[in-house]
Amino acid sequence: MLDLVNEPKEKIIIGNDVFVPFLTEKQIQSRIKELAEEITKDYQTTVPIFIGVLNGSFIFMSDLIKSVDLDCEIDFFKLSSYGDAKISSGKVTLLKELNCDVDGRDIIIVEDIVDSGLSVKYIEELFAEQNPKSMKVVTLLRKPKSLKYNIKIDYIGFDIPSKFVVGYGLDYAQKYRNLRSIYVLSEETEK
Ligand code: IMP
Ligand code: MG
């Protein structure tokens, strides 16, 4: 049983995998405030729509928009995930569509993590067809060494090594999203 009150934990053991603390709640929250300030400055003359990519981005989206000092709207859509694996299937499909009309609007795609960049590339192509006035991408995390697609990310919380992470919205087999901080897969394995 996870004891959230006692976070941060020294380690989390999932099967043979050991996850250790990586980004604290404080580090995450202070970086989000900086990102929100930047976004606030950049969207002074418009009402942007923040579009979250489910499931991973829901916590980041929530904290980010609370620190954005602007009139804004939000919506979510859902892409296929990794399933229960730690490695991408290399395929993306749309599982839940967007409800809002983005034609002529300034949209900001909100991602939890950019790994190969395939999801963001898919999203950009999907929305480009719907004629938004502008489209930017904000991600909490990016693994620059894993990038395989030529995509531009406009706001980046943290560049991190190409290792699997959990917590703060990010899951492993759908679990651990509710942790307030982020943990990384360590070299150590549980015997
Ligand atoms: P990409 O399409 O390869 O850029 O992968 C992006 C998606 O994969 C993210 O939105 C996450 O849902 C998932 N993902 C990538 N790396 C991790 C990770 O380290 N932990 C949890 N999910 C991840
Ligand atoms: Mg995701």
Coordinates of C-alpha atoms and ligand atoms in Angstrom, one line a residue:
M1 CA 0.0 0.0 0.0
L2 CA 1.4 3.4 -1.0
D3 CA 1.7 5.8 1.9
L4 CA 1.3 9.2 0.3
V5 CA 1.6 11.0 3.6
N6 CA 5.2 9.9 3.9
E7 CA 6.3 11.0 0.5
P8 CA 9.1 11.3 -0.7
K9 CA 9.8 7.6 -0.4
E10 CA 13.4 6.3 -0.5
K11 CA 12.4 3.9 -3.2
I12 CA 9.4 2.2 -4.9
I13 CA 9.7 -1.4 -5.9
I14 CA 7.6 -2.6 -8.8
G15 CA 8.3 -6.3 -9.6
N16 CA 12.1 -6.4 -10.2
D17 CA 12.3 -2.7 -10.8
V18 CA 13.5 -0.1 -8.3
F19 CA 12.4 3.5 -8.7
V20 CA 14.3 6.2 -6.7
P21 CA 13.4 9.9 -6.1
F22 CA 14.2 12.2 -9.1
L23 CA 12.2 15.5 -8.9
T24 CA 10.7 16.7 -5.7
E25 CA 7.3 18.2 -5.3
K26 CA 9.0 21.6 -4.6
Q27 CA 11.2 21.5 -7.7
I28 CA 8.2 20.6 -9.9
Q29 CA 5.9 23.3 -8.5
S30 CA 8.5 26.0 -8.7
R31 CA 9.3 25.2 -12.4
I32 CA 5.6 25.1 -13.2
K33 CA 5.3 28.6 -11.8
E34 CA 8.1 29.8 -14.1
L35 CA 6.4 28.2 -17.1
A36 CA 3.1 29.7 -16.2
E37 CA 4.7 33.2 -16.0
E38 CA 6.2 32.8 -19.4
I39 CA 2.8 31.6 -20.9
T40 CA 1.0 34.5 -19.2
K41 CA 3.4 37.0 -20.8
D42 CA 3.0 35.4 -24.2
Y43 CA -0.8 35.3 -24.3
Q44 CA -1.8 38.7 -23.0
T45 CA -4.0 39.6 -26.0
T46 CA -5.9 36.4 -26.5
V47 CA -7.9 33.7 -24.7
P48 CA -5.9 30.5 -25.3
I49 CA -7.3 26.9 -25.1
F50 CA -5.1 24.6 -23.1
I51 CA -5.5 21.1 -24.5
G52 CA -4.3 18.3 -22.3
V53 CA -3.3 14.9 -23.6
L54 CA -4.9 12.2 -21.3
N55 CA -4.2 10.5 -19.1
G56 CA -0.7 11.6 -18.2
S57 CA -1.1 15.4 -18.3
F58 CA -4.0 15.9 -16.0
I59 CA -2.1 16.8 -12.9
F60 CA 0.4 19.0 -14.7
M61 CA -2.5 20.7 -16.5
S62 CA -4.3 21.4 -13.3
D63 CA -1.3 22.9 -11.5
L64 CA -0.2 24.9 -14.6
I65 CA -3.5 26.6 -15.3
K66 CA -3.9 27.5 -11.6
S67 CA -0.7 29.6 -12.0
V68 CA -1.6 31.1 -15.4
D69 CA -3.0 34.6 -14.9
L70 CA -5.1 34.8 -18.1
D71 CA -8.7 34.1 -19.3
C72 CA -8.3 30.7 -20.8
E73 CA -10.3 27.6 -21.7
I74 CA -9.4 23.9 -21.3
D75 CA -10.2 20.7 -23.0
F76 CA -8.7 17.2 -23.1
F77 CA -8.3 14.4 -25.6
K78 CA -6.9 10.9 -25.3
L79 CA -4.3 9.0 -27.2
S80 CA -3.5 5.4 -27.0
S81 CA -0.8 4.8 -24.4
Y82 CA 2.1 2.4 -24.0
G83 CA -0.3 -0.1 -22.6
D84 CA 1.4 -1.7 -19.7
A85 CA 4.9 -1.6 -21.1
K86 CA 7.8 0.7 -20.5
I87 CA 8.6 1.0 -24.2
S88 CA 6.5 2.7 -26.8
S89 CA 4.6 0.6 -29.3
G90 CA 5.5 3.1 -32.0
K91 CA 1.9 3.6 -32.9
V92 CA -0.6 6.3 -31.9
T93 CA -4.3 6.3 -32.1
L94 CA -7.0 8.7 -31.0
L95 CA -9.1 7.2 -28.1
K96 CA -11.2 10.3 -27.1
E97 CA -11.8 13.2 -29.4
L98 CA -11.6 16.9 -28.6
N99 CA -15.0 18.6 -28.0
C100 CA -14.0 22.2 -28.7
D101 CA -13.7 24.1 -31.9
V102 CA -10.1 25.2 -32.4
D103 CA -10.7 27.0 -35.7
G104 CA -9.1 30.4 -35.4
R105 CA -8.0 29.9 -31.8
D106 CA -4.7 30.0 -30.0
I107 CA -4.1 26.5 -28.7
I108 CA -1.5 25.2 -26.2
I109 CA -1.0 21.4 -26.2
V110 CA -0.2 20.2 -22.7
E111 CA 1.9 17.0 -22.5
D112 CA 3.3 15.2 -19.5
I113 CA 6.4 13.9 -21.2
V114 CA 7.9 13.9 -24.7
D115 CA 9.9 10.8 -25.4
S116 CA 10.3 9.8 -29.1
G117 CA 8.1 12.8 -30.1
L118 CA 5.7 10.6 -32.0
S119 CA 2.7 11.6 -30.0
V120 CA 3.4 15.3 -30.4
K121 CA 4.0 14.9 -34.2
Y122 CA 0.7 13.1 -34.5
I123 CA -1.1 15.8 -32.5
E124 CA 0.4 18.6 -34.5
E125 CA -0.8 17.0 -37.7
L126 CA -4.2 16.3 -36.3
F127 CA -4.7 19.9 -35.2
A128 CA -3.1 21.6 -38.2
E129 CA -6.1 20.3 -40.3
Q130 CA -8.5 22.1 -37.9
N131 CA -7.0 25.6 -38.7
P132 CA -6.0 26.9 -35.2
K133 CA -4.6 30.5 -35.3
S134 CA -1.6 29.3 -33.5
M135 CA -0.4 26.1 -31.9
K136 CA 2.3 25.7 -29.2
V137 CA 3.3 22.8 -27.0
V138 CA 4.2 22.7 -23.3
T139 CA 5.6 19.6 -21.7
L140 CA 6.7 19.0 -18.1
L141 CA 9.4 16.6 -19.2
R142 CA 11.4 15.9 -22.3
K143 CA 13.9 13.2 -23.0
P144 CA 16.1 14.9 -25.6
K145 CA 18.2 11.9 -26.4
S146 CA 15.1 9.8 -27.2
L147 CA 13.8 12.2 -29.8
K148 CA 13.2 10.5 -33.2
Y149 CA 10.9 13.1 -34.9
N150 CA 11.5 16.7 -35.9
I151 CA 9.2 18.6 -33.5
K152 CA 9.3 21.9 -31.8
I153 CA 8.4 22.1 -28.1
D154 CA 7.8 25.7 -27.0
Y155 CA 7.9 25.4 -23.2
I156 CA 9.8 22.6 -21.4
G157 CA 9.8 22.0 -17.7
F158 CA 12.8 19.7 -17.4
D159 CA 15.1 17.9 -19.9
I160 CA 15.8 14.5 -18.4
P161 CA 17.9 11.4 -19.3
S162 CA 16.2 8.7 -21.3
K163 CA 15.1 6.6 -18.4
F164 CA 11.6 5.6 -17.4
V165 CA 9.9 7.8 -14.8
V166 CA 6.7 7.6 -12.7
G167 CA 4.6 9.9 -10.5
Y168 CA 2.9 13.3 -10.9
G169 CA 0.6 11.9 -13.6
L170 CA 3.0 9.5 -15.2
D171 CA 2.2 5.9 -14.8
Y172 CA 3.7 2.5 -15.0
A173 CA 0.9 0.0 -16.0
Q174 CA -1.6 2.8 -15.0
K175 CA -0.3 3.1 -11.4
Y176 CA 1.7 5.7 -9.5
R177 CA 0.1 8.7 -11.2
N178 CA -1.0 10.0 -7.8
L179 CA 2.5 10.5 -6.4
R180 CA 3.3 14.2 -5.8
S181 CA 6.9 13.8 -6.9
I182 CA 8.7 12.0 -9.8
Y183 CA 10.7 8.8 -9.4
V184 CA 13.2 7.3 -11.9
L185 CA 14.0 3.7 -12.7
S186 CA 17.4 3.0 -11.1
E187 CA 20.1 0.6 -12.3
E188 CA 19.5 -1.4 -9.1
T189 CA 17.2 -4.4 -9.5
E190 CA 15.4 -6.1 -6.7
K191 CA 16.6 -9.7 -6.4
Ligands
IMP1 P1 6.3 9.7 -27.4 O1 5.2 9.6 -28.3 O2 7.4 8.6 -27.7 O3 7.0 11.0 -27.3 O4 5.8 9.3 -25.9 C1 5.0 10.1 -25.2 C2 4.1 9.4 -24.3 O5 4.7 8.2 -23.8 C3 3.9 10.3 -23.1 O6 2.8 11.1 -23.2 C4 3.7 9.2 -22.0 O7 2.3 8.9 -21.9 C5 4.5 8.0 -22.4 N1 5.8 8.0 -21.7 C6 7.0 8.3 -22.3 N2 8.0 8.1 -21.4 C7 7.5 7.8 -20.3 C8 8.0 7.5 -18.9 O8 9.2 7.6 -18.7 N3 7.1 7.2 -18.0 C9 5.7 7.2 -18.2 N4 5.2 7.4 -19.4 C10 6.1 7.7 -20.5
MG2 MG 1.0 11.0 -22.4

